[in-house]
């Protein structure tokens, strides 16, 4: 296993792009550190009457292009270096897809599965009590991430309203529809990913009906698989945490979803071959879609990957060393900061609807999202061709250049 420090990797990616851009030292120095880190202790009255104190924080990385923007995760192993990297990557992603946001990320060190619903609500509200002066529709706009839900976002918006005396749904995105959430948000990340798949497959000159393997069958992976099949791709393999299935002739995604609902797993689906999660990544397919965890593709298995095109739907599924191997082998890796940016682009559409108080239909939202994805693809492809580099570096060059322009325009 490779030893991975996410923030170090992020800074390496920044340096690679800065070198091509011949970025001034002052701007590079600004981008090497988050602008601010909020760290709070959150006392919560537990159901048994005791008080327990949790640690929470928010990394506000860069706001040159607009308010900080990024998710909040509730996880027992929240690691500061990782959250700093994720906040930096959000700054990049928002600049790649060209929404007027900076980047941020945060969370609480907690295993939410060990809390009652009441405890979880009190924890979420108390976190907002402690940070509400440092967030806001034009300051910092959180959203759901690992183990946080639309319901938690609703409690947070309500708490913010109590403290400020104003109901401002634009302070947080990823809300339930009843509280100003956006139509189309649920499928947005998978939908945006398939728009990138269609464009990249065509640029890579893959034949019609190219085969696709998707690792991870959660929110992102299941919408991606369904929409890819609808777009004429042959989805031949799927997996979840319990293992995967493979059918060289193709899968009927709706039927597989029904089977998973009934049995709780993909494994054993009639007419398919069971494969391990590791093997799924190495199947003889045209397109591989990691849509589950980070660091799934490392230096060792990168040598065995047979796909011609990788669409990164998870955040950080490929390690920097694996990236080098894949690039050398001529495999195109379309990076997470482009492929899964449909999620945050639709969060932006949610925010604009909240600010204007005028709401769009699902069709209107997805039409606007399609335009954002097409534009992002076109711009990254142009940089990739201009600099004859890989797609990740191209996306970083595009984004860092946009952020640097905003820093210069505002003045240091
Ligand atoms: P999810 O929890 O709904 O789904 C994750 C899926 O991965 C589950 O089906 C789980 O069983 C499966 N899984 C777990 N371990 C696995 C393994 N070893 N091999 C294969 N599958 C495994 O999460 P999600 O919202 O679909 O997010 C997936 C990834 O996409 C994450 O990296 C997330 O950060 C990223 N992402 C999500 C969004 C979004 O809008 N939901 C936006 C951008 C990026």
Short mmCIF file of N, CA, C and O in Angstrom, two decimals, residues 17-94:
data_model
loop_
_atom_site.label_atom_id
_atom_site.label_comp_id
_atom_site.label_asym_id
_atom_site.label_seq_id
_atom_site.Cartn_x
_atom_site.Cartn_y
_atom_site.Cartn_z
N UNK A 17 1.02 22.58 -11.71
CA UNK A 17 0.28 23.55 -12.52
C UNK A 17 0.98 24.91 -12.48
O UNK A 17 1.08 25.60 -13.50
N UNK A 18 1.51 25.29 -11.29
CA UNK A 18 2.16 26.59 -11.13
C UNK A 18 3.37 26.71 -12.04
O UNK A 18 3.66 27.76 -12.60
N UNK A 19 4.06 25.56 -12.20
CA UNK A 19 5.26 25.55 -13.05
C UNK A 19 4.88 25.88 -14.50
O UNK A 19 5.52 26.71 -15.14
N UNK A 20 3.85 25.24 -15.00
CA UNK A 20 3.42 25.49 -16.38
C UNK A 20 2.98 26.95 -16.53
O UNK A 20 3.28 27.60 -17.53
N UNK A 21 2.29 27.45 -15.51
CA UNK A 21 1.74 28.82 -15.59
C UNK A 21 2.79 29.90 -15.30
O UNK A 21 2.51 31.08 -15.45
N UNK A 22 3.97 29.45 -14.82
CA UNK A 22 4.99 30.40 -14.33
C UNK A 22 4.35 31.38 -13.34
O UNK A 22 4.47 32.61 -13.43
N UNK A 23 3.65 30.80 -12.38
CA UNK A 23 2.85 31.57 -11.41
C UNK A 23 3.75 32.39 -10.49
O UNK A 23 4.78 31.88 -10.02
N UNK A 24 3.37 33.67 -10.21
CA UNK A 24 4.21 34.46 -9.31
C UNK A 24 4.29 33.81 -7.93
O UNK A 24 3.33 33.21 -7.46
N UNK A 25 5.44 34.04 -7.29
CA UNK A 25 5.71 33.40 -6.00
C UNK A 25 4.69 33.82 -4.95
O UNK A 25 4.30 33.03 -4.11
N UNK A 26 4.27 35.10 -4.99
CA UNK A 26 3.34 35.60 -3.96
C UNK A 26 2.02 34.84 -4.03
O UNK A 26 1.47 34.43 -3.01
N UNK A 27 1.53 34.64 -5.25
CA UNK A 27 0.23 33.96 -5.39
C UNK A 27 0.37 32.49 -5.00
O UNK A 27 -0.49 31.94 -4.32
N UNK A 28 1.48 31.89 -5.39
CA UNK A 28 1.70 30.50 -5.01
C UNK A 28 1.72 30.38 -3.47
O UNK A 28 1.13 29.47 -2.90
N UNK A 29 2.37 31.34 -2.80
CA UNK A 29 2.45 31.30 -1.34
C UNK A 29 1.05 31.40 -0.73
O UNK A 29 0.72 30.69 0.24
N UNK A 30 0.20 32.24 -1.31
CA UNK A 30 -1.19 32.37 -0.80
C UNK A 30 -1.93 31.04 -0.96
O UNK A 30 -2.64 30.59 -0.06
N UNK A 31 -1.72 30.39 -2.11
CA UNK A 31 -2.47 29.16 -2.39
C UNK A 31 -1.94 27.93 -1.64
O UNK A 31 -2.58 26.89 -1.65
N UNK A 32 -0.80 28.08 -1.00
CA UNK A 32 -0.24 26.92 -0.28
C UNK A 32 -0.81 26.74 1.12
O UNK A 32 -0.50 25.78 1.81
N UNK A 33 -1.64 27.70 1.56
CA UNK A 33 -2.22 27.62 2.92
C UNK A 33 -3.70 27.98 2.87
O UNK A 33 -4.08 28.84 2.08
N UNK A 34 -4.52 27.37 3.75
CA UNK A 34 -5.90 27.85 3.83
C UNK A 34 -5.94 29.26 4.40
O UNK A 34 -5.07 29.62 5.20
N UNK A 35 -6.93 30.04 3.98
CA UNK A 35 -7.05 31.41 4.50
C UNK A 35 -7.37 31.39 6.00
O UNK A 35 -6.84 32.16 6.77
N UNK A 36 -8.23 30.47 6.40
CA UNK A 36 -8.61 30.42 7.81
C UNK A 36 -9.06 29.00 8.19
O UNK A 36 -9.66 28.31 7.38
N UNK A 37 -8.75 28.60 9.43
CA UNK A 37 -9.28 27.33 9.94
C UNK A 37 -10.03 27.65 11.23
O UNK A 37 -9.46 28.19 12.17
N UNK A 38 -11.31 27.32 11.26
CA UNK A 38 -12.10 27.50 12.48
C UNK A 38 -12.08 26.18 13.22
O UNK A 38 -12.32 25.12 12.62
N UNK A 39 -11.81 26.23 14.51
CA UNK A 39 -11.79 25.00 15.30
C UNK A 39 -12.65 25.22 16.54
O UNK A 39 -12.46 26.20 17.26
N UNK A 40 -13.62 24.35 16.75
CA UNK A 40 -14.55 24.58 17.87
C UNK A 40 -14.75 23.32 18.71
O UNK A 40 -14.64 22.20 18.21
N UNK A 41 -15.04 23.52 20.00
CA UNK A 41 -15.43 22.41 20.89
C UNK A 41 -16.94 22.51 21.08
O UNK A 41 -17.45 23.58 21.41
N UNK A 42 -17.61 21.39 20.86
CA UNK A 42 -19.08 21.42 20.82
C UNK A 42 -19.65 20.59 21.97
O UNK A 42 -19.70 19.35 21.90
N UNK A 43 -20.11 21.22 23.05
CA UNK A 43 -20.71 20.45 24.14
C UNK A 43 -22.15 20.06 23.79
O UNK A 43 -22.92 20.91 23.35
N UNK A 44 -22.46 18.79 23.97
CA UNK A 44 -23.81 18.31 23.63
C UNK A 44 -24.38 17.50 24.80
O UNK A 44 -23.70 16.64 25.36
N UNK A 45 -25.62 17.82 25.18
CA UNK A 45 -26.30 17.04 26.23
C UNK A 45 -26.76 15.72 25.61
O UNK A 45 -27.56 15.72 24.67
N UNK A 46 -26.22 14.60 26.10
CA UNK A 46 -26.58 13.30 25.55
C UNK A 46 -27.91 12.84 26.19
O UNK A 46 -28.34 13.38 27.22
N UNK A 47 -28.51 11.79 25.61
CA UNK A 47 -29.82 11.33 26.11
C UNK A 47 -29.74 10.87 27.56
O UNK A 47 -30.73 10.93 28.29
N UNK A 48 -28.56 10.39 28.01
CA UNK A 48 -28.45 9.92 29.40
C UNK A 48 -28.17 11.05 30.39
O UNK A 48 -27.87 10.80 31.55
N UNK A 49 -28.24 12.29 29.92
CA UNK A 49 -28.09 13.44 30.83
C UNK A 49 -26.67 13.98 30.90
O UNK A 49 -26.45 15.10 31.34
N UNK A 50 -25.70 13.18 30.47
CA UNK A 50 -24.29 13.64 30.51
C UNK A 50 -23.99 14.63 29.38
O UNK A 50 -24.66 14.61 28.35
N UNK A 51 -22.92 15.43 29.60
CA UNK A 51 -22.47 16.32 28.51
C UNK A 51 -21.24 15.70 27.86
O UNK A 51 -20.32 15.25 28.56
N UNK A 52 -21.25 15.64 26.54
CA UNK A 52 -20.09 15.13 25.82
C UNK A 52 -19.59 16.26 24.92
O UNK A 52 -20.39 17.00 24.34
N UNK A 53 -18.25 16.40 24.83
CA UNK A 53 -17.70 17.49 24.01
C UNK A 53 -17.08 16.93 22.73
O UNK A 53 -16.22 16.05 22.79
N UNK A 54 -17.55 17.41 21.58
CA UNK A 54 -17.05 16.96 20.28
C UNK A 54 -16.17 18.06 19.67
O UNK A 54 -16.34 19.23 19.99
N UNK A 55 -15.27 17.64 18.78
CA UNK A 55 -14.42 18.62 18.08
C UNK A 55 -14.96 18.82 16.67
O UNK A 55 -15.24 17.86 15.96
N UNK A 56 -15.07 20.09 16.29
CA UNK A 56 -15.54 20.38 14.93
C UNK A 56 -14.66 21.45 14.32
O UNK A 56 -13.99 22.19 15.04
N UNK A 57 -14.64 21.51 13.01
CA UNK A 57 -13.87 22.58 12.38
C UNK A 57 -14.34 22.85 10.97
O UNK A 57 -15.15 22.10 10.40
N UNK A 58 -13.84 23.95 10.44
CA UNK A 58 -14.16 24.34 9.07
C UNK A 58 -12.91 24.95 8.47
O UNK A 58 -12.34 25.89 9.04
N UNK A 59 -12.46 24.38 7.37
CA UNK A 59 -11.30 24.93 6.67
C UNK A 59 -11.81 25.84 5.55
O UNK A 59 -12.52 25.38 4.65
N UNK A 60 -11.48 27.14 5.63
CA UNK A 60 -11.90 28.10 4.61
C UNK A 60 -10.65 28.37 3.76
O UNK A 60 -9.78 29.14 4.16
N UNK A 61 -10.57 27.68 2.63
CA UNK A 61 -9.29 27.66 1.91
C UNK A 61 -9.04 28.93 1.10
O UNK A 61 -8.03 29.60 1.28
N UNK A 62 -9.94 29.22 0.19
CA UNK A 62 -9.72 30.40 -0.66
C UNK A 62 -11.08 30.98 -1.05
O UNK A 62 -12.01 30.23 -1.35
N UNK A 63 -11.19 32.31 -1.01
CA UNK A 63 -12.47 32.94 -1.39
C UNK A 63 -12.26 34.06 -2.41
O UNK A 63 -13.07 34.99 -2.48
N UNK A 64 -11.21 33.93 -3.22
CA UNK A 64 -10.94 34.99 -4.20
C UNK A 64 -12.07 35.10 -5.23
O UNK A 64 -12.44 36.20 -5.63
N UNK A 65 -12.65 33.95 -5.64
CA UNK A 65 -13.67 33.98 -6.69
C UNK A 65 -15.10 34.06 -6.16
O UNK A 65 -16.06 34.16 -6.93
N UNK A 66 -15.27 33.99 -4.83
CA UNK A 66 -16.61 34.02 -4.24
C UNK A 66 -16.58 33.35 -2.89
O UNK A 66 -15.50 32.96 -2.40
N UNK A 67 -17.75 33.20 -2.24
CA UNK A 67 -17.77 32.61 -0.90
C UNK A 67 -17.10 31.23 -0.86
O UNK A 67 -17.12 30.50 -1.85
N UNK A 68 -16.53 30.88 0.29
CA UNK A 68 -16.02 29.51 0.48
C UNK A 68 -17.19 28.56 0.25
O UNK A 68 -18.34 28.88 0.60
N UNK A 69 -16.92 27.40 -0.31
CA UNK A 69 -18.01 26.45 -0.59
C UNK A 69 -17.50 25.04 -0.50
O UNK A 69 -16.47 24.71 -1.10
N UNK A 70 -18.20 24.18 0.23
CA UNK A 70 -17.81 22.78 0.32
C UNK A 70 -18.55 22.10 1.46
O UNK A 70 -19.20 22.76 2.27
N UNK A 71 -18.43 20.78 1.51
CA UNK A 71 -19.24 19.97 2.42
C UNK A 71 -18.78 19.94 3.86
O UNK A 71 -17.70 20.41 4.21
N UNK A 72 -19.66 19.34 4.69
CA UNK A 72 -19.35 19.08 6.10
C UNK A 72 -19.48 17.58 6.30
O UNK A 72 -20.51 17.00 5.96
N UNK A 73 -18.44 16.95 6.85
CA UNK A 73 -18.54 15.50 7.08
C UNK A 73 -18.55 15.17 8.56
O UNK A 73 -17.89 15.85 9.35
N UNK A 74 -19.30 14.15 8.92
CA UNK A 74 -19.32 13.66 10.30
C UNK A 74 -18.65 12.29 10.26
O UNK A 74 -19.20 11.34 9.70
N UNK A 75 -17.45 12.20 10.85
CA UNK A 75 -16.72 10.94 10.75
C UNK A 75 -15.76 10.80 11.91
O UNK A 75 -15.15 11.79 12.32
N UNK A 76 -15.58 9.57 12.47
CA UNK A 76 -14.68 9.43 13.62
C UNK A 76 -13.21 9.70 13.27
O UNK A 76 -12.45 10.10 14.14
N UNK A 77 -12.82 9.47 12.01
CA UNK A 77 -11.42 9.73 11.65
C UNK A 77 -11.28 10.93 10.74
O UNK A 77 -10.75 10.85 9.64
N UNK A 78 -11.80 12.06 11.18
CA UNK A 78 -11.62 13.27 10.38
C UNK A 78 -10.19 13.74 10.61
O UNK A 78 -9.77 13.95 11.74
N UNK A 79 -9.44 13.85 9.51
CA UNK A 79 -8.02 14.15 9.62
C UNK A 79 -7.78 15.53 9.00
O UNK A 79 -8.22 15.80 7.89
N UNK A 80 -7.09 16.41 9.76
CA UNK A 80 -6.95 17.80 9.32
C UNK A 80 -6.25 17.95 7.97
O UNK A 80 -6.67 18.73 7.13
N UNK A 81 -5.20 17.15 7.74
CA UNK A 81 -4.50 17.25 6.46
C UNK A 81 -5.44 16.89 5.30
O UNK A 81 -5.41 17.50 4.24
N UNK A 82 -6.27 15.87 5.54
CA UNK A 82 -7.19 15.45 4.49
C UNK A 82 -8.24 16.54 4.23
O UNK A 82 -8.57 16.83 3.08
N UNK A 83 -8.75 17.14 5.30
CA UNK A 83 -9.78 18.16 5.11
C UNK A 83 -9.19 19.40 4.44
O UNK A 83 -9.84 20.03 3.60
N UNK A 84 -7.94 19.73 4.78
CA UNK A 84 -7.27 20.85 4.10
C UNK A 84 -7.16 20.56 2.60
O UNK A 84 -7.41 21.41 1.75
N UNK A 85 -6.79 19.32 2.28
CA UNK A 85 -6.67 18.93 0.86
C UNK A 85 -8.04 19.01 0.19
O UNK A 85 -8.17 19.56 -0.92
N UNK A 86 -9.06 18.51 0.86
CA UNK A 86 -10.41 18.52 0.26
C UNK A 86 -10.89 19.97 0.05
O UNK A 86 -11.55 20.26 -0.95
N UNK A 87 -10.54 20.86 0.98
CA UNK A 87 -10.94 22.27 0.85
C UNK A 87 -10.20 22.93 -0.33
O UNK A 87 -10.78 23.73 -1.07
N UNK A 88 -8.94 22.55 -0.51
CA UNK A 88 -8.17 23.06 -1.65
C UNK A 88 -8.79 22.54 -2.96
O UNK A 88 -9.02 23.30 -3.91
N UNK A 89 -9.09 21.23 -2.97
CA UNK A 89 -9.68 20.64 -4.18
C UNK A 89 -11.05 21.26 -4.51
O UNK A 89 -11.41 21.37 -5.68
N UNK A 90 -11.80 21.66 -3.48
CA UNK A 90 -13.07 22.34 -3.75
C UNK A 90 -12.82 23.68 -4.46
O UNK A 90 -13.57 24.07 -5.34
N UNK A 91 -11.74 24.38 -4.05
CA UNK A 91 -11.42 25.66 -4.72
C UNK A 91 -11.14 25.39 -6.20
O UNK A 91 -11.56 26.15 -7.08
N UNK A 92 -10.42 24.30 -6.46
CA UNK A 92 -10.09 23.94 -7.85
C UNK A 92 -11.35 23.56 -8.62
O UNK A 92 -11.61 24.05 -9.72
N UNK A 93 -12.17 22.67 -8.00
CA UNK A 93 -13.37 22.18 -8.69
C UNK A 93 -14.30 23.33 -9.06
O UNK A 93 -14.80 23.41 -10.18
N UNK A 94 -14.51 24.25 -8.12
CA UNK A 94 -15.43 25.37 -8.38
C UNK A 94 -14.89 26.27 -9.50
O UNK A 94 -15.68 26.84 -10.27
#
